[in-house]
PDB file of C-alpha atoms in Angstrom:
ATOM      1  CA  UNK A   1      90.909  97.693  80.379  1.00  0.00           C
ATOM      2  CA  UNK A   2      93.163  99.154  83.007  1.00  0.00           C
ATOM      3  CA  UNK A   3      90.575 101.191  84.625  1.00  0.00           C
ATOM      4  CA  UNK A   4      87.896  98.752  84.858  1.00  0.00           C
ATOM      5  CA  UNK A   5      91.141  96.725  87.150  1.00  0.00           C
ATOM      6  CA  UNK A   6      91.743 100.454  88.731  1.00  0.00           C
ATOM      7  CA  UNK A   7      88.107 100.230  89.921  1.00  0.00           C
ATOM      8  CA  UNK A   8      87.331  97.015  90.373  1.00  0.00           C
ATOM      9  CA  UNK A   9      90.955  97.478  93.037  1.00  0.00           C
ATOM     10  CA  UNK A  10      89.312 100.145  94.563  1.00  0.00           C
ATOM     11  CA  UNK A  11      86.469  99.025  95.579  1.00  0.00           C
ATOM     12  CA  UNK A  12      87.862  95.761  97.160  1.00  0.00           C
ATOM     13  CA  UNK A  13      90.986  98.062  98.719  1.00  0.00           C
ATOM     14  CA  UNK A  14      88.116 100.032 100.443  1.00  0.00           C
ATOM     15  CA  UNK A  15      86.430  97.495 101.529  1.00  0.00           C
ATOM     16  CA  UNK A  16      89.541  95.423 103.135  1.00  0.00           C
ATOM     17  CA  UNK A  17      90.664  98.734 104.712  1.00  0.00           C
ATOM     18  CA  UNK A  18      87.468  99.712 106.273  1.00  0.00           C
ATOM     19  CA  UNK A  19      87.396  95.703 107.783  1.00  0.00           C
ATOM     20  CA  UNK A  20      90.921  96.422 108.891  1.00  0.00           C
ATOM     21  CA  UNK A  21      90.295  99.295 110.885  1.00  0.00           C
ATOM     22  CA  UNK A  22      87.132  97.285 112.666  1.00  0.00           C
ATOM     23  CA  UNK A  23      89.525  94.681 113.371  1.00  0.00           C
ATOM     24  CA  UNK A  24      92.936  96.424 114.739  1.00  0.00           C
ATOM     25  CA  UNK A  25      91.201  99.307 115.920  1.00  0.00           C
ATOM     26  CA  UNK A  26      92.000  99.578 120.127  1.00  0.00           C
ATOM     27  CA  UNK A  27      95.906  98.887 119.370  1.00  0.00           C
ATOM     28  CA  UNK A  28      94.917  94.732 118.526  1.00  0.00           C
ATOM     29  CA  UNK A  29      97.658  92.665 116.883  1.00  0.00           C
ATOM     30  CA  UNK A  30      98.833  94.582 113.532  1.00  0.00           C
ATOM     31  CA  UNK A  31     101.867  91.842 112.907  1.00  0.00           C
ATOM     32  CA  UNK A  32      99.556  88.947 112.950  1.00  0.00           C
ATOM     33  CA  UNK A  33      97.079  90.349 110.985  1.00  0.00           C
ATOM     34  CA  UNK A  34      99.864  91.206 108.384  1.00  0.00           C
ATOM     35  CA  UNK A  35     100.278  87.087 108.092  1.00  0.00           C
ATOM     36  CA  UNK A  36      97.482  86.629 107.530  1.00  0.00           C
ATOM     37  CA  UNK A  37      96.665  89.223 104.890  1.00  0.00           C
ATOM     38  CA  UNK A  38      99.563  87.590 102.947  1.00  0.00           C
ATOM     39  CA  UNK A  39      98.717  84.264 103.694  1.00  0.00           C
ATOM     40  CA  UNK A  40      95.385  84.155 102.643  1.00  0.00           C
ATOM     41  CA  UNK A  41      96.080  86.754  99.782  1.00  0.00           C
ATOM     42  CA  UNK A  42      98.468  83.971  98.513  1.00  0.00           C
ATOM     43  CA  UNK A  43      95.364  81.309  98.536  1.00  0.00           C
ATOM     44  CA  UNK A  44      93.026  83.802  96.924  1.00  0.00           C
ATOM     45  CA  UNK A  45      95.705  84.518  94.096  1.00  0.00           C
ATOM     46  CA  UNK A  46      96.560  80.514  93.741  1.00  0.00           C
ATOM     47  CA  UNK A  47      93.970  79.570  91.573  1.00  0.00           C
ATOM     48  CA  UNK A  48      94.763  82.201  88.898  1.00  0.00           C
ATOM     49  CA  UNK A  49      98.354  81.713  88.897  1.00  0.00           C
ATOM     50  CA  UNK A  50      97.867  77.992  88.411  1.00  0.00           C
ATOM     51  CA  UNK A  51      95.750  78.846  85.508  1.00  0.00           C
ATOM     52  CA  UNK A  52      98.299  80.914  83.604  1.00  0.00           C
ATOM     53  CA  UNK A  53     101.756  80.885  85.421  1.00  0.00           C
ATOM     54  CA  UNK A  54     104.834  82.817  84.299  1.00  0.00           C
ATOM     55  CA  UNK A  55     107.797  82.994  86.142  1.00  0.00           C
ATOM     56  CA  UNK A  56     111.182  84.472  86.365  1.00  0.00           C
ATOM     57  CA  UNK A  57     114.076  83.117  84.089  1.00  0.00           C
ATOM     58  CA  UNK A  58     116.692  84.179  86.105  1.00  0.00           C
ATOM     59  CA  UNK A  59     118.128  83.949  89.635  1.00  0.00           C
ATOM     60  CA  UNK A  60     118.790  87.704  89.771  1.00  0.00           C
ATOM     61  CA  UNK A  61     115.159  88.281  89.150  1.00  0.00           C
ATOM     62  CA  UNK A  62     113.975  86.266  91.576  1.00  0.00           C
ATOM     63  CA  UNK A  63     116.669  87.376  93.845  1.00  0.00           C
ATOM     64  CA  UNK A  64     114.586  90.782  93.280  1.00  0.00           C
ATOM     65  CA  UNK A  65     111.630  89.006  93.620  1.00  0.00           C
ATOM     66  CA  UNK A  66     112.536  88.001  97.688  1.00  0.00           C
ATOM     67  CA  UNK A  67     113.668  91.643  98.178  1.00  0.00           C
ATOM     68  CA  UNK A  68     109.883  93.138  96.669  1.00  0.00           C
ATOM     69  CA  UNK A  69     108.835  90.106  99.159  1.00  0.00           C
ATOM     70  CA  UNK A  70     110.841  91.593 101.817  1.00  0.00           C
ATOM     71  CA  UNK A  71     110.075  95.177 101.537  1.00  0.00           C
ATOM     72  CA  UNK A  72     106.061  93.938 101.479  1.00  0.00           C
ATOM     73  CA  UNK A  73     106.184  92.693 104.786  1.00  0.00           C
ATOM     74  CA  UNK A  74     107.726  96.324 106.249  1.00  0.00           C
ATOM     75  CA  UNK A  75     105.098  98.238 104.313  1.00  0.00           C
ATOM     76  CA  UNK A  76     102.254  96.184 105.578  1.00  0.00           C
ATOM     77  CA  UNK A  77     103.662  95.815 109.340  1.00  0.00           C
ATOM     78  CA  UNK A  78     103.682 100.062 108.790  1.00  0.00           C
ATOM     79  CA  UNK A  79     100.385 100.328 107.268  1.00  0.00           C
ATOM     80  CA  UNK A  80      98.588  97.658 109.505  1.00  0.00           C
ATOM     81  CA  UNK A  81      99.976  99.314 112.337  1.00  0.00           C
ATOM     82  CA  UNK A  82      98.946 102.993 111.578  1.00  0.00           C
ATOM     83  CA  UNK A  83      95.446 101.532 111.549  1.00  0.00           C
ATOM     84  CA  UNK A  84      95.475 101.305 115.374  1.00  0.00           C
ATOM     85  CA  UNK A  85      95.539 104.739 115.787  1.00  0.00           C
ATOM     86  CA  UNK A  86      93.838 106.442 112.242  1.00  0.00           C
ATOM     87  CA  UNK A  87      90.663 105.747 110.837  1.00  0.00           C
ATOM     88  CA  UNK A  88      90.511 104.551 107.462  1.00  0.00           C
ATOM     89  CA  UNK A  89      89.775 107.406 105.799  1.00  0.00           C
ATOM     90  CA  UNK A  90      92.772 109.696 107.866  1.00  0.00           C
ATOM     91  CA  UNK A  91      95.235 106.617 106.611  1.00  0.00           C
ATOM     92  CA  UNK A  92      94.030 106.821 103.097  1.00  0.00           C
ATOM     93  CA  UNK A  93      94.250 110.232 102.932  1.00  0.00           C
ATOM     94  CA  UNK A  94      97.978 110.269 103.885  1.00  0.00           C
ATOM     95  CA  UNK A  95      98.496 107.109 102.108  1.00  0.00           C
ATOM     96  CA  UNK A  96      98.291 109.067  99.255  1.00  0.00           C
ATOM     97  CA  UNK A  97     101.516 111.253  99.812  1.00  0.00           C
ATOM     98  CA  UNK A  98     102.880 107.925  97.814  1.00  0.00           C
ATOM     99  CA  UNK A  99     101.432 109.069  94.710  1.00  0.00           C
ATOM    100  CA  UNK A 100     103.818 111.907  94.875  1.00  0.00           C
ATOM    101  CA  UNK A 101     106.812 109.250  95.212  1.00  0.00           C
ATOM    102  CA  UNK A 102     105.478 107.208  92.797  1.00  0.00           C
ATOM    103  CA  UNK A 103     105.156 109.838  89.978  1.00  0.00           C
ATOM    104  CA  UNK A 104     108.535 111.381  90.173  1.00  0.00           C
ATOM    105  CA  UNK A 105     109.840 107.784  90.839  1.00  0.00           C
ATOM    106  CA  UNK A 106     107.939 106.788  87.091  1.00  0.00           C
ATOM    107  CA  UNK A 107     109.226 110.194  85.777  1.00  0.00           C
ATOM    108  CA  UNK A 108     112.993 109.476  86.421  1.00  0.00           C
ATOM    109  CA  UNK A 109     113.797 105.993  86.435  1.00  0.00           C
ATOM    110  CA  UNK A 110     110.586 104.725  83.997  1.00  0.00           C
ATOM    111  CA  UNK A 111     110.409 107.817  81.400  1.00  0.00           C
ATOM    112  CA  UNK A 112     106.952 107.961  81.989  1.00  0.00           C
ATOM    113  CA  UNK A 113     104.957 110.441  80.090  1.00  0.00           C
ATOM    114  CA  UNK A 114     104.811 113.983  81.562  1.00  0.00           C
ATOM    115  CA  UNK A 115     101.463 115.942  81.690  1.00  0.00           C
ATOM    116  CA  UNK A 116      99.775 119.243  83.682  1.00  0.00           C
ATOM    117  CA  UNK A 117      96.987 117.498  84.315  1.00  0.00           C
ATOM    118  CA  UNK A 118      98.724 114.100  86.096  1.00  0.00           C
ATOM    119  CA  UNK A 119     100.956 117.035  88.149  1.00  0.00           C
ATOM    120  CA  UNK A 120      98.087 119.341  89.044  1.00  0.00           C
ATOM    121  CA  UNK A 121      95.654 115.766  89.525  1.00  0.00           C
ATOM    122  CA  UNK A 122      99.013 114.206  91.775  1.00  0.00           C
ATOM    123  CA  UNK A 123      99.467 117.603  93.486  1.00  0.00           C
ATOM    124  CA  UNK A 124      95.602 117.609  94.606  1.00  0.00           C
ATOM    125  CA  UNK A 125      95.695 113.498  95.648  1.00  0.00           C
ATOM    126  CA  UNK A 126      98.619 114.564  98.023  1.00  0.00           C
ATOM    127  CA  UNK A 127      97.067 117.717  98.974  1.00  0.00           C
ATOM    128  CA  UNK A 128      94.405 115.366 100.511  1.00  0.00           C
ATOM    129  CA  UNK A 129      97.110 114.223 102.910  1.00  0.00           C
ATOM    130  CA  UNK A 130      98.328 117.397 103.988  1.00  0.00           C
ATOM    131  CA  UNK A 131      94.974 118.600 104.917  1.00  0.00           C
ATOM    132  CA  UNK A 132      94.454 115.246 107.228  1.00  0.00           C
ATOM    133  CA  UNK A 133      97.990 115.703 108.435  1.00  0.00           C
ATOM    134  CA  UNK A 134      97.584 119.633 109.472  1.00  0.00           C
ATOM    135  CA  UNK A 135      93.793 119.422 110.286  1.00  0.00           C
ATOM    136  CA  UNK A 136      93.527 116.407 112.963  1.00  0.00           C
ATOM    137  CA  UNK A 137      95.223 116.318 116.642  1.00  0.00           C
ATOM    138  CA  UNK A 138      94.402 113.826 118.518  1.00  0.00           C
ATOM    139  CA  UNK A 139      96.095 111.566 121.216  1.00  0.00           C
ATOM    140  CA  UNK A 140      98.415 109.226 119.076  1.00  0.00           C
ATOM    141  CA  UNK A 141      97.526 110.652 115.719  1.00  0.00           C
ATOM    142  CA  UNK A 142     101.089 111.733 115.055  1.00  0.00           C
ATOM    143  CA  UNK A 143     102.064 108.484 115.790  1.00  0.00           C
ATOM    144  CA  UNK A 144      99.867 106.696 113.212  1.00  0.00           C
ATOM    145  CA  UNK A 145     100.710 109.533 110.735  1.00  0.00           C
ATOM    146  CA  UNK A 146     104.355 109.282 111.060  1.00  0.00           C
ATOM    147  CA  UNK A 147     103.711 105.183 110.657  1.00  0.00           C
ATOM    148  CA  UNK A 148     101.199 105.775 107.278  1.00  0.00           C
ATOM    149  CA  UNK A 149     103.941 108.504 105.795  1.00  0.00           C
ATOM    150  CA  UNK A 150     107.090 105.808 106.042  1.00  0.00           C
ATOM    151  CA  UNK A 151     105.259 103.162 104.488  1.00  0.00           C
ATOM    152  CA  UNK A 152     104.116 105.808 101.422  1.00  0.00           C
ATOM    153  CA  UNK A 153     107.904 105.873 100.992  1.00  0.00           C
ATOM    154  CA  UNK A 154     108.448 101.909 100.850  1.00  0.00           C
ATOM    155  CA  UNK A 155     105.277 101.564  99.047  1.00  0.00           C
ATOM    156  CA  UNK A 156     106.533 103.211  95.936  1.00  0.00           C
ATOM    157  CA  UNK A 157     109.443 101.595  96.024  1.00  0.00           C
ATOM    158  CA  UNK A 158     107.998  98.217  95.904  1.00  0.00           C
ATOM    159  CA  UNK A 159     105.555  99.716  93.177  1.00  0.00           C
ATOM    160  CA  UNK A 160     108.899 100.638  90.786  1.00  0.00           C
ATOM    161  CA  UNK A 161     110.497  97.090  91.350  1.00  0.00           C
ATOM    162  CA  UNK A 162     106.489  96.006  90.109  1.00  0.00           C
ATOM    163  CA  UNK A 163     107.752  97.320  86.951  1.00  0.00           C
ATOM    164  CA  UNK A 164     110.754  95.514  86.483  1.00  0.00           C
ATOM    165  CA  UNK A 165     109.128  92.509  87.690  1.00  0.00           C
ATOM    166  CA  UNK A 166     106.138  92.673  84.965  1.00  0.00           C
ATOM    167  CA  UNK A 167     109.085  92.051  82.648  1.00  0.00           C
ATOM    168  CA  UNK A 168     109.270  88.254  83.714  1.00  0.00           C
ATOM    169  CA  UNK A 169     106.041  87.734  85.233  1.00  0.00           C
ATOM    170  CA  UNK A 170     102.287  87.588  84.644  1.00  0.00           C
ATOM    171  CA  UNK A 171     100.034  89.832  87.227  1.00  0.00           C
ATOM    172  CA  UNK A 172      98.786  86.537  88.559  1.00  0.00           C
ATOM    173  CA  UNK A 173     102.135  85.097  89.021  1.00  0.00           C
ATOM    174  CA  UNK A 174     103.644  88.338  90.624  1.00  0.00           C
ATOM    175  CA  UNK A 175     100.608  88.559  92.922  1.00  0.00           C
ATOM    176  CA  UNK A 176     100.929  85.155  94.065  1.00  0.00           C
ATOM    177  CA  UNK A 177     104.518  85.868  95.200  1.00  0.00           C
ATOM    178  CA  UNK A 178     103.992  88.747  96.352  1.00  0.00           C
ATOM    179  CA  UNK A 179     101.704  87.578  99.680  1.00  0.00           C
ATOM    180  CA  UNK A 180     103.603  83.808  99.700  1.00  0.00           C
ATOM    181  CA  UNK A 181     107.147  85.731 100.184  1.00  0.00           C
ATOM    182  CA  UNK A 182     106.144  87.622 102.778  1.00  0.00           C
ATOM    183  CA  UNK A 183     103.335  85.347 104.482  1.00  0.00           C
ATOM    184  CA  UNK A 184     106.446  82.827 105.051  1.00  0.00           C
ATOM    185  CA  UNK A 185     108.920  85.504 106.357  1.00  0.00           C
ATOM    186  CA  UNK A 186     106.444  87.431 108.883  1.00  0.00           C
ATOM    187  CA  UNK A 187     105.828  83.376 110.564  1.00  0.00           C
ATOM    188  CA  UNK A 188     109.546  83.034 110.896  1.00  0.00           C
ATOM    189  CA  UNK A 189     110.043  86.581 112.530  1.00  0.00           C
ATOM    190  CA  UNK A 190     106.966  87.072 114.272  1.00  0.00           C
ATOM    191  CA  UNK A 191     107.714  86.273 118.040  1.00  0.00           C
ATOM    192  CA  UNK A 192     105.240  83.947 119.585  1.00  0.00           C
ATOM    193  CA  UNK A 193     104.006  83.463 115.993  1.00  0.00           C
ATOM    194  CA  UNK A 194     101.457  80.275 116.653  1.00  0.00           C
ATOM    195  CA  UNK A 195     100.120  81.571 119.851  1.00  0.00           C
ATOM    196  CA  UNK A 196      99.702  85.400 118.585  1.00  0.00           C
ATOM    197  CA  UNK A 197      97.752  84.352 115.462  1.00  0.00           C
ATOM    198  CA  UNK A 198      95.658  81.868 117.158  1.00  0.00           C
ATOM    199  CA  UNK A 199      94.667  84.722 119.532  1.00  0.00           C
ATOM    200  CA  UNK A 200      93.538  87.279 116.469  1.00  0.00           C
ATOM    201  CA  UNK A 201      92.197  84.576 114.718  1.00  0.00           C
ATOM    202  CA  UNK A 202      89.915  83.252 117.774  1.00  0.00           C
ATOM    203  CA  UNK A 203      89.107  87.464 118.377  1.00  0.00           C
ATOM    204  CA  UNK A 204      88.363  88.005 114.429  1.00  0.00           C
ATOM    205  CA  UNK A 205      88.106  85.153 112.740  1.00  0.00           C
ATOM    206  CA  UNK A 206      85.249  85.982 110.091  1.00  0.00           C
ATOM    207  CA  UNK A 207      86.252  89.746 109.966  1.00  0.00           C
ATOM    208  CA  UNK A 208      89.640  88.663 109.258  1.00  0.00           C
ATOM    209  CA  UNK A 209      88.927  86.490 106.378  1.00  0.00           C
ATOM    210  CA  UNK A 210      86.998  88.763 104.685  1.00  0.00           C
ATOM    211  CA  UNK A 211      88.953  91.327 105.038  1.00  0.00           C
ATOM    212  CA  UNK A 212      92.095  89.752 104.217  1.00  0.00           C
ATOM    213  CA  UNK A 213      90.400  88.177 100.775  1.00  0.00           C
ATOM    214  CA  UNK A 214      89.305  91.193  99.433  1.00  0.00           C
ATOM    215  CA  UNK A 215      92.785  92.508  99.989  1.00  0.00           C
ATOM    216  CA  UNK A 216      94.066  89.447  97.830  1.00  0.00           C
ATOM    217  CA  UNK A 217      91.281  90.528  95.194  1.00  0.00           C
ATOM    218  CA  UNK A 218      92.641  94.077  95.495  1.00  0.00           C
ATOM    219  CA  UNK A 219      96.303  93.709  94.950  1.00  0.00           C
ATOM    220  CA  UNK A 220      95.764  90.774  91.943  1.00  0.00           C
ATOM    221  CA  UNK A 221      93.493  93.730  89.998  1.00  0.00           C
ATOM    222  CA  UNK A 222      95.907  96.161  90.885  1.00  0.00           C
ATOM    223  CA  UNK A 223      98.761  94.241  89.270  1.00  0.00           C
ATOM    224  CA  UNK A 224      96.616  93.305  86.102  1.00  0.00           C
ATOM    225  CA  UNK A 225      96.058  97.465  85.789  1.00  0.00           C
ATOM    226  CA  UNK A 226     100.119  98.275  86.433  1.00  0.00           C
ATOM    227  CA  UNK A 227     100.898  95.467  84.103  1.00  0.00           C
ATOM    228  CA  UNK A 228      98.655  97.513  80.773  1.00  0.00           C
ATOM    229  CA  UNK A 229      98.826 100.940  82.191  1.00  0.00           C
ATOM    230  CA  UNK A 230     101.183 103.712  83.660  1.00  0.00           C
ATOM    231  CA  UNK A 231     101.894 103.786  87.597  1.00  0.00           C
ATOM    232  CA  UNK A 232     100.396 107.004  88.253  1.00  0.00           C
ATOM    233  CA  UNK A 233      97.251 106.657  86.490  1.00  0.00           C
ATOM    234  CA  UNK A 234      96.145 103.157  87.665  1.00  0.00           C
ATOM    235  CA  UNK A 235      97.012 104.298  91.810  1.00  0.00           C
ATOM    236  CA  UNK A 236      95.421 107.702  91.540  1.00  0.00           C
ATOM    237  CA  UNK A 237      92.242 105.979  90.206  1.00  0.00           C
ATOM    238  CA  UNK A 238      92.647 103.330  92.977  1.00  0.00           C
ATOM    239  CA  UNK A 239      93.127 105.850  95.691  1.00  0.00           C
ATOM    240  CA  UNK A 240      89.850 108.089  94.634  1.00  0.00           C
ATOM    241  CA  UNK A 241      87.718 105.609  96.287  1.00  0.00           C
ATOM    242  CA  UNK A 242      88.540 107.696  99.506  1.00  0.00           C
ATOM    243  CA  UNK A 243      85.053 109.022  99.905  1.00  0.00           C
ATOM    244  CA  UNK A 244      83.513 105.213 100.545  1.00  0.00           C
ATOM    245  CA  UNK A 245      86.044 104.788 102.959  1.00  0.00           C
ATOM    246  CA  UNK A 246      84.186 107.685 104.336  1.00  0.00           C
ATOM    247  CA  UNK A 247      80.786 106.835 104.246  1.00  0.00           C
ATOM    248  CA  UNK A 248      81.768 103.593 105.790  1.00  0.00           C
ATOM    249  CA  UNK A 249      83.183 104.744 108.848  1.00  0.00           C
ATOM    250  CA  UNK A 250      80.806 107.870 108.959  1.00  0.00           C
ATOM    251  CA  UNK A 251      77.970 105.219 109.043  1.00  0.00           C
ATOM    252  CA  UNK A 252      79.313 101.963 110.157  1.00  0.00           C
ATOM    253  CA  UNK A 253      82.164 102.505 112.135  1.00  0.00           C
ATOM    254  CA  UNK A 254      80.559 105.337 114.103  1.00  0.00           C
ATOM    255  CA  UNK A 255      83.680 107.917 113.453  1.00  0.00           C
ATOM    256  CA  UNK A 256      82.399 110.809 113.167  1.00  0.00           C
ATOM    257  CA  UNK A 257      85.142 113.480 114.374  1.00  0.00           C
ATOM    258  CA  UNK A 258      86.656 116.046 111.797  1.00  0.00           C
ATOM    259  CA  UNK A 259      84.155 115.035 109.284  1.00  0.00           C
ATOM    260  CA  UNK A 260      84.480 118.620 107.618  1.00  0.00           C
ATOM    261  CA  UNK A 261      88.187 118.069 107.325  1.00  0.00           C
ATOM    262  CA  UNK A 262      87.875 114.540 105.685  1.00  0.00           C
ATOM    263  CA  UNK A 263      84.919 116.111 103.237  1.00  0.00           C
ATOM    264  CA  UNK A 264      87.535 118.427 102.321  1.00  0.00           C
ATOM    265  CA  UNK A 265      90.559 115.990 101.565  1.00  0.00           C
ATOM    266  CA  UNK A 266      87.629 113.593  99.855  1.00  0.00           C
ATOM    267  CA  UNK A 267      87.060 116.203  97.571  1.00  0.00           C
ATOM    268  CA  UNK A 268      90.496 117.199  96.698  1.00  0.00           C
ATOM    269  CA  UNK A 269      91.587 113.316  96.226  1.00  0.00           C
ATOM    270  CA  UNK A 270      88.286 112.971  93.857  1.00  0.00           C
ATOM    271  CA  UNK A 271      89.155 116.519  91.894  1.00  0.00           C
ATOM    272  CA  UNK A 272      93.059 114.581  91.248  1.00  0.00           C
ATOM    273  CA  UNK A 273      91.852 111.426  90.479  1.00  0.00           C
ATOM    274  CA  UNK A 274      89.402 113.224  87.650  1.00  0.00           C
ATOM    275  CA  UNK A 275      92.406 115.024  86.256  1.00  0.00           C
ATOM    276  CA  UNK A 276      94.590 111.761  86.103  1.00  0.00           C
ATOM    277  CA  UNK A 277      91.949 110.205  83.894  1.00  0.00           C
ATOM    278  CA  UNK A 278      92.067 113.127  81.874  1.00  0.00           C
ATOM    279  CA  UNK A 279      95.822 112.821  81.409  1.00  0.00           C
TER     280      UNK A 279
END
């Protein structure tokens, strides 16, 4: 059942990231939009998690639960943010350094099994990064990578407190947290935070919706794959869906540059996330 969640993530995940670039493409507001991807991630989630909630028992592990909150709202101001300057398939392609963090994170502090084939099929997924990283140079690319590679970092540290988490809470529960938390702590930092979001709201409005619910739909069948399957495998699955990110910018975002180098890390990312399933 995992992998029909893996899937079903990736195809939302690509489809909120290619609406993401559309909308902060041109250097637009990446800390507003980061509201309201949590905010309206929260209402997407809120139905499920009134249908079967399970919470935390403990005020330590909702203590942790604040601090995952916390962390969220750095990773997405760093990922939102590199989408001003990368397209979404140069992003994704570095994004996926974090499967590298993520697998010896699993290895060490989750025992998680050890295979050739999730090494060799991790190895290639990163690969795909290092290819975008070494092949493109562009005005403010270094920028945007150097943005996408810190939030790989955070990213898979959030994903190992996910773990402990699952322990206490249901995937719809978690989720549900997980874009509340932060939704409420990027209003209270955010300077300007009524008149900024009015502004990307009244710029984006529809685009932002949409792209902000499938993002909701994304991260709540993420969690249900984590919460029945290993780290590793469910993410590398996830992150295979590179090559629509592709076709979607080749085709409707009009960004077309280096399209031999992204063939080459789409193909690479595709050959790892084959291997992972075969793991």
């Amino acid at each position: 059942m995992w992998l029909i969640w893996a899937l079903l993530s990736g195809l939302f995940y690509t489809g909120s990231n290619l609406i993401t670039r559309y909308i902060l493409k041109g250097n637009k507001d990446a800390w507003a939009f980061s509201f309201y991807f949590s905010f309206i991630g929260a209402v997407v989630s809120l139905p499920f998690v009134l249908n079967q909630f399970q919470g935390g028992k403990s005020w330590l592990i909702w203590g942790l639960m604040f601090l995952v909150g916390g962390l969220i709202v750095g990773n997405n101001w760093l990922n939102f943010k590199s989408s001003n300057y990368l397209e979404a398939s140069v992003n994704g392609a570095i994004l996926k350094l974090r499967l590298a963090w993520v697998l010896i994170f699993s290895i060490v502090f989750f025992q998680e099994s050890f295979s050739w084939y999730k090494l060799v099929g991790t190895g290639l997924a990163v690969f795909a990064g290092l290819i975008i990283i070494q092949g493109i140079k562009r005005p403010n690319s270094l920028k945007g990578v150097l943005l996408a590679f810190s939030s790989t970092l955070v990213y898979a540290t959030v994903i190992m407190l996910y773990k402990i988490l699952f322990t206490d809470f249901n995937a719809a529960t978690l989720t549900f947290f997980i874009f509340l938390i932060p939704a409420i702590l990027n209003f209270l930092i955010i300077p300007k935070a009524t008149q900024r979001l009015k502004k990307l709201l009244s710029q984006n409005g529809k685009a932002v919706i949409v792209a902000c619910s499938l993002g909701g739909l994304a991260n709540l069948t993420m969690n249900l794959g984590l919460a029945g399957a290993e780290a590793t495998k469910v993410l590398v699955m996830i992150e295979s869906f590179l090559v629509l990110a592709l076709v979607g910018e080749h085709f409707w975002l009009k960004e077309k540059s280096y399209l031999t180098i992204k063939i080459a890390a789409v193909i690479c990312a595709t050959a790892g996330a084959i291997l992972i399933r075969l793991s």
